[in-house]
Amino acid sequence: MIRQIHHVQLAAPRGSEPELRRFYEGVLGLREVPKPPELAKRGGVWFRGEGVEVHLGIEDDFRPARKAHPAFLVDDLDAYASGVEIDDLFPGYRRIYVSDPVGNRIELLQAM
């Protein structure tokens, strides 16, 4: 039986790790975690926060995920919503969609 999701994997283009760090650490507040040495050779970067882990792997023919996306619960949606329209179409939540630096879709939700 499945108990929980361990991590979400997203793709990114080669060389994008500095931009990804600025967004996932600096904007979203996740912390970078070291990749195992054998996996680190492939590039990419992993992040972790309370109850969430996101792995960004390098993909040579990268195309951003524009429909498929992770959805993260946040405490203060307004802190992320500057210039972005907030909707309440998902019952019980306020939400926004943003893109990470490489174009992957990210959903942020706050319980109402």
Short mmCIF file of N, CA and C in Angstrom, two decimals:
data_model
loop_
_atom_site.label_atom_id
_atom_site.label_comp_id
_atom_site.label_asym_id
_atom_site.label_seq_id
_atom_site.Cartn_x
_atom_site.Cartn_y
_atom_site.Cartn_z
N MET A 1 0.84 -1.18 0.00
CA MET A 1 0.00 0.00 0.00
C MET A 1 0.89 1.25 0.00
N ILE A 2 0.54 2.22 -0.78
CA ILE A 2 1.28 3.49 -0.83
C ILE A 2 0.96 4.29 0.41
N ARG A 3 2.00 4.82 1.07
CA ARG A 3 1.84 5.63 2.28
C ARG A 3 1.94 7.12 2.02
N GLN A 4 2.82 7.51 1.13
CA GLN A 4 3.01 8.92 0.82
C GLN A 4 3.92 9.05 -0.39
N ILE A 5 4.01 10.24 -0.92
CA ILE A 5 4.94 10.51 -2.02
C ILE A 5 6.30 10.85 -1.41
N HIS A 6 7.35 10.21 -1.90
CA HIS A 6 8.69 10.51 -1.41
C HIS A 6 9.24 11.79 -2.04
N HIS A 7 9.11 11.90 -3.37
CA HIS A 7 9.58 13.11 -4.05
C HIS A 7 8.86 13.26 -5.39
N VAL A 8 8.97 14.46 -5.93
CA VAL A 8 8.49 14.77 -7.27
C VAL A 8 9.72 15.03 -8.12
N GLN A 9 9.76 14.45 -9.32
CA GLN A 9 10.87 14.67 -10.24
C GLN A 9 10.42 15.59 -11.36
N LEU A 10 11.18 16.64 -11.58
CA LEU A 10 10.97 17.53 -12.72
C LEU A 10 12.26 17.53 -13.54
N ALA A 11 12.16 17.90 -14.79
CA ALA A 11 13.33 17.96 -15.65
C ALA A 11 13.79 19.41 -15.81
N ALA A 12 15.04 19.55 -16.21
CA ALA A 12 15.63 20.87 -16.43
C ALA A 12 16.74 20.73 -17.48
N PRO A 13 17.06 21.83 -18.15
CA PRO A 13 18.15 21.75 -19.13
C PRO A 13 19.52 21.78 -18.46
N ARG A 14 20.49 21.24 -19.15
CA ARG A 14 21.87 21.23 -18.66
C ARG A 14 22.34 22.66 -18.33
N GLY A 15 23.01 22.82 -17.21
CA GLY A 15 23.56 24.12 -16.82
C GLY A 15 22.61 25.04 -16.08
N SER A 16 21.39 24.59 -15.80
CA SER A 16 20.39 25.46 -15.18
C SER A 16 20.40 25.42 -13.65
N GLU A 17 21.30 24.66 -13.06
CA GLU A 17 21.31 24.50 -11.61
C GLU A 17 21.37 25.82 -10.83
N PRO A 18 22.19 26.80 -11.22
CA PRO A 18 22.21 28.06 -10.45
C PRO A 18 20.85 28.77 -10.43
N GLU A 19 20.17 28.80 -11.57
CA GLU A 19 18.84 29.42 -11.62
C GLU A 19 17.85 28.65 -10.76
N LEU A 20 17.94 27.32 -10.81
CA LEU A 20 17.03 26.49 -10.02
C LEU A 20 17.25 26.72 -8.54
N ARG A 21 18.50 26.86 -8.12
CA ARG A 21 18.80 27.14 -6.70
C ARG A 21 18.19 28.48 -6.28
N ARG A 22 18.33 29.49 -7.12
CA ARG A 22 17.77 30.81 -6.77
C ARG A 22 16.25 30.72 -6.58
N PHE A 23 15.57 29.93 -7.41
CA PHE A 23 14.12 29.83 -7.32
C PHE A 23 13.67 28.91 -6.18
N TYR A 24 14.13 27.67 -6.19
CA TYR A 24 13.64 26.70 -5.21
C TYR A 24 14.11 27.01 -3.79
N GLU A 25 15.32 27.56 -3.64
CA GLU A 25 15.79 27.97 -2.31
C GLU A 25 15.36 29.40 -2.00
N GLY A 26 15.71 30.32 -2.89
CA GLY A 26 15.50 31.73 -2.62
C GLY A 26 14.05 32.17 -2.63
N VAL A 27 13.25 31.65 -3.54
CA VAL A 27 11.85 32.06 -3.65
C VAL A 27 10.94 31.12 -2.85
N LEU A 28 11.06 29.82 -3.07
CA LEU A 28 10.16 28.88 -2.41
C LEU A 28 10.60 28.49 -1.00
N GLY A 29 11.86 28.74 -0.67
CA GLY A 29 12.32 28.47 0.69
C GLY A 29 12.69 27.03 0.98
N LEU A 30 12.86 26.20 -0.06
CA LEU A 30 13.32 24.83 0.15
C LEU A 30 14.84 24.85 0.34
N ARG A 31 15.39 23.80 0.91
CA ARG A 31 16.84 23.75 1.07
C ARG A 31 17.42 22.66 0.16
N GLU A 32 18.57 22.94 -0.39
CA GLU A 32 19.22 21.96 -1.25
C GLU A 32 19.75 20.81 -0.41
N VAL A 33 19.59 19.60 -0.92
CA VAL A 33 20.15 18.42 -0.27
C VAL A 33 21.13 17.77 -1.23
N PRO A 34 22.22 17.22 -0.71
CA PRO A 34 23.21 16.62 -1.61
C PRO A 34 22.67 15.37 -2.30
N LYS A 35 23.04 15.25 -3.55
CA LYS A 35 22.70 14.04 -4.30
C LYS A 35 23.77 12.99 -4.00
N PRO A 36 23.40 11.72 -4.03
CA PRO A 36 24.43 10.68 -3.89
C PRO A 36 25.50 10.87 -4.97
N PRO A 37 26.76 10.60 -4.65
CA PRO A 37 27.86 10.88 -5.59
C PRO A 37 27.65 10.34 -7.00
N GLU A 38 27.19 9.12 -7.15
CA GLU A 38 27.00 8.56 -8.49
C GLU A 38 25.92 9.32 -9.26
N LEU A 39 24.87 9.77 -8.57
CA LEU A 39 23.81 10.52 -9.23
C LEU A 39 24.22 11.97 -9.49
N ALA A 40 25.06 12.52 -8.63
CA ALA A 40 25.52 13.90 -8.79
C ALA A 40 26.29 14.08 -10.11
N LYS A 41 26.92 13.02 -10.59
CA LYS A 41 27.67 13.09 -11.86
C LYS A 41 26.75 13.44 -13.03
N ARG A 42 25.46 13.17 -12.89
CA ARG A 42 24.51 13.44 -13.97
C ARG A 42 24.03 14.88 -14.00
N GLY A 43 24.39 15.67 -13.00
CA GLY A 43 23.90 17.03 -12.90
C GLY A 43 22.55 17.06 -12.22
N GLY A 44 21.95 18.22 -12.19
CA GLY A 44 20.67 18.38 -11.52
C GLY A 44 20.85 18.76 -10.07
N VAL A 45 19.73 18.94 -9.39
CA VAL A 45 19.78 19.39 -8.00
C VAL A 45 18.52 18.92 -7.28
N TRP A 46 18.65 18.62 -5.99
CA TRP A 46 17.53 18.16 -5.17
C TRP A 46 17.26 19.17 -4.07
N PHE A 47 15.97 19.32 -3.73
CA PHE A 47 15.56 20.24 -2.67
C PHE A 47 14.58 19.55 -1.74
N ARG A 48 14.59 20.00 -0.48
CA ARG A 48 13.69 19.42 0.52
C ARG A 48 13.15 20.52 1.42
N GLY A 49 11.90 20.32 1.82
CA GLY A 49 11.26 21.18 2.80
C GLY A 49 10.42 20.31 3.71
N GLU A 50 9.66 20.91 4.57
CA GLU A 50 8.83 20.14 5.49
C GLU A 50 7.79 19.33 4.71
N GLY A 51 7.97 18.02 4.68
CA GLY A 51 7.01 17.14 4.01
C GLY A 51 7.06 17.14 2.50
N VAL A 52 8.10 17.73 1.89
CA VAL A 52 8.17 17.79 0.43
C VAL A 52 9.62 17.64 -0.03
N GLU A 53 9.79 16.94 -1.15
CA GLU A 53 11.10 16.84 -1.77
C GLU A 53 10.92 16.93 -3.28
N VAL A 54 11.76 17.74 -3.91
CA VAL A 54 11.71 17.96 -5.36
C VAL A 54 13.08 17.66 -5.93
N HIS A 55 13.13 16.79 -6.93
CA HIS A 55 14.37 16.47 -7.63
C HIS A 55 14.28 17.06 -9.02
N LEU A 56 15.28 17.80 -9.43
CA LEU A 56 15.36 18.33 -10.78
C LEU A 56 16.50 17.64 -11.49
N GLY A 57 16.15 16.85 -12.49
CA GLY A 57 17.13 16.08 -13.24
C GLY A 57 17.38 16.70 -14.60
N ILE A 58 18.58 16.53 -15.07
CA ILE A 58 18.98 17.10 -16.35
C ILE A 58 18.48 16.21 -17.49
N GLU A 59 17.88 16.87 -18.47
CA GLU A 59 17.35 16.17 -19.64
C GLU A 59 17.87 16.89 -20.89
N ASP A 60 18.61 16.17 -21.72
CA ASP A 60 19.23 16.81 -22.89
C ASP A 60 18.22 17.40 -23.86
N ASP A 61 17.11 16.73 -24.09
CA ASP A 61 16.10 17.28 -25.00
C ASP A 61 14.94 17.88 -24.17
N PHE A 62 15.31 18.67 -23.19
CA PHE A 62 14.37 19.23 -22.21
C PHE A 62 13.22 20.01 -22.85
N ARG A 63 12.04 19.74 -22.35
CA ARG A 63 10.84 20.54 -22.63
C ARG A 63 10.14 20.73 -21.30
N PRO A 64 9.79 21.96 -20.92
CA PRO A 64 9.18 22.18 -19.61
C PRO A 64 7.80 21.52 -19.50
N ALA A 65 7.47 21.13 -18.28
CA ALA A 65 6.14 20.59 -17.99
C ALA A 65 5.19 21.77 -17.83
N ARG A 66 4.28 21.93 -18.78
CA ARG A 66 3.38 23.08 -18.75
C ARG A 66 1.99 22.73 -18.22
N LYS A 67 1.63 21.46 -18.21
CA LYS A 67 0.35 21.03 -17.66
C LYS A 67 0.58 20.20 -16.40
N ALA A 68 1.36 19.14 -16.50
CA ALA A 68 1.71 18.35 -15.32
C ALA A 68 2.51 19.24 -14.37
N HIS A 69 2.27 19.10 -13.05
CA HIS A 69 2.93 19.99 -12.11
C HIS A 69 2.81 19.48 -10.69
N PRO A 70 3.76 19.87 -9.83
CA PRO A 70 3.58 19.65 -8.40
C PRO A 70 2.73 20.80 -7.84
N ALA A 71 2.00 20.51 -6.77
CA ALA A 71 1.21 21.53 -6.08
C ALA A 71 1.69 21.55 -4.63
N PHE A 72 2.15 22.72 -4.19
CA PHE A 72 2.70 22.86 -2.85
C PHE A 72 1.75 23.68 -1.98
N LEU A 73 1.49 23.21 -0.76
CA LEU A 73 0.72 23.98 0.21
C LEU A 73 1.65 25.00 0.85
N VAL A 74 1.17 26.24 0.97
CA VAL A 74 1.95 27.32 1.58
C VAL A 74 1.12 27.97 2.68
N ASP A 75 1.81 28.64 3.60
CA ASP A 75 1.14 29.34 4.69
C ASP A 75 0.63 30.71 4.28
N ASP A 76 1.36 31.38 3.38
CA ASP A 76 1.04 32.76 3.02
C ASP A 76 1.12 32.91 1.50
N LEU A 77 0.02 32.62 0.83
CA LEU A 77 -0.01 32.69 -0.63
C LEU A 77 0.30 34.08 -1.14
N ASP A 78 -0.16 35.10 -0.42
CA ASP A 78 0.07 36.47 -0.86
C ASP A 78 1.56 36.80 -0.99
N ALA A 79 2.40 36.14 -0.21
CA ALA A 79 3.84 36.38 -0.29
C ALA A 79 4.42 35.97 -1.65
N TYR A 80 3.72 35.09 -2.35
CA TYR A 80 4.20 34.60 -3.65
C TYR A 80 3.43 35.19 -4.82
N ALA A 81 2.35 35.92 -4.55
CA ALA A 81 1.38 36.26 -5.59
C ALA A 81 1.55 37.63 -6.22
N SER A 82 2.67 38.27 -6.02
CA SER A 82 2.88 39.60 -6.60
C SER A 82 2.71 39.55 -8.12
N GLY A 83 1.69 40.23 -8.62
CA GLY A 83 1.44 40.30 -10.05
C GLY A 83 0.81 39.06 -10.64
N VAL A 84 0.41 38.11 -9.81
CA VAL A 84 -0.19 36.86 -10.28
C VAL A 84 -1.62 36.80 -9.76
N GLU A 85 -2.55 36.44 -10.62
CA GLU A 85 -3.96 36.38 -10.22
C GLU A 85 -4.22 35.17 -9.33
N ILE A 86 -4.81 35.42 -8.16
CA ILE A 86 -5.19 34.35 -7.24
C ILE A 86 -6.60 33.90 -7.60
N ASP A 87 -6.82 32.57 -7.64
CA ASP A 87 -8.18 32.08 -7.86
C ASP A 87 -8.62 31.21 -6.69
N ASP A 88 -9.92 30.95 -6.62
CA ASP A 88 -10.49 30.08 -5.60
C ASP A 88 -11.33 28.98 -6.24
N LEU A 89 -10.90 28.53 -7.41
CA LEU A 89 -11.65 27.53 -8.16
C LEU A 89 -11.50 26.12 -7.58
N PHE A 90 -10.47 25.89 -6.78
CA PHE A 90 -10.26 24.61 -6.12
C PHE A 90 -10.90 24.75 -4.74
N PRO A 91 -12.04 24.08 -4.51
CA PRO A 91 -12.79 24.30 -3.26
C PRO A 91 -11.92 24.17 -2.00
N GLY A 92 -12.03 25.19 -1.16
CA GLY A 92 -11.31 25.21 0.11
C GLY A 92 -9.93 25.82 0.05
N TYR A 93 -9.49 26.25 -1.13
CA TYR A 93 -8.14 26.78 -1.30
C TYR A 93 -8.14 28.03 -2.15
N ARG A 94 -7.16 28.89 -1.90
CA ARG A 94 -6.77 29.96 -2.82
C ARG A 94 -5.53 29.42 -3.51
N ARG A 95 -5.34 29.76 -4.80
CA ARG A 95 -4.18 29.20 -5.49
C ARG A 95 -3.67 30.12 -6.59
N ILE A 96 -2.42 29.87 -6.95
CA ILE A 96 -1.79 30.52 -8.09
C ILE A 96 -0.93 29.49 -8.82
N TYR A 97 -0.62 29.82 -10.04
CA TYR A 97 0.35 29.05 -10.82
C TYR A 97 1.51 29.97 -11.14
N VAL A 98 2.71 29.45 -10.99
CA VAL A 98 3.93 30.16 -11.36
C VAL A 98 4.77 29.20 -12.19
N SER A 99 5.81 29.70 -12.78
CA SER A 99 6.76 28.85 -13.51
C SER A 99 8.11 28.95 -12.84
N ASP A 100 8.81 27.82 -12.79
CA ASP A 100 10.18 27.88 -12.30
C ASP A 100 11.05 28.50 -13.40
N PRO A 101 12.33 28.74 -13.14
CA PRO A 101 13.16 29.45 -14.13
C PRO A 101 13.30 28.76 -15.49
N VAL A 102 13.00 27.46 -15.55
CA VAL A 102 13.13 26.76 -16.82
C VAL A 102 11.77 26.47 -17.46
N GLY A 103 10.70 27.00 -16.88
CA GLY A 103 9.38 26.92 -17.49
C GLY A 103 8.46 25.84 -16.96
N ASN A 104 8.89 25.06 -15.96
CA ASN A 104 8.01 24.05 -15.38
C ASN A 104 6.90 24.73 -14.58
N ARG A 105 5.69 24.23 -14.71
CA ARG A 105 4.52 24.78 -14.00
C ARG A 105 4.57 24.33 -12.53
N ILE A 106 4.29 25.29 -11.64
CA ILE A 106 4.25 25.05 -10.20
C ILE A 106 2.94 25.65 -9.67
N GLU A 107 2.19 24.86 -8.90
CA GLU A 107 0.96 25.36 -8.28
C GLU A 107 1.22 25.58 -6.80
N LEU A 108 0.79 26.73 -6.30
CA LEU A 108 0.90 27.05 -4.87
C LEU A 108 -0.50 27.25 -4.33
N LEU A 109 -0.83 26.58 -3.23
CA LEU A 109 -2.17 26.64 -2.64
C LEU A 109 -2.08 27.03 -1.16
N GLN A 110 -3.11 27.75 -0.72
CA GLN A 110 -3.27 28.06 0.68
C GLN A 110 -4.70 27.72 1.07
N ALA A 111 -4.85 26.95 2.17
CA ALA A 111 -6.20 26.61 2.66
C ALA A 111 -6.91 27.88 3.09
N MET A 112 -8.22 27.90 2.81
CA MET A 112 -9.03 29.08 3.20
C MET A 112 -9.59 28.87 4.59
#
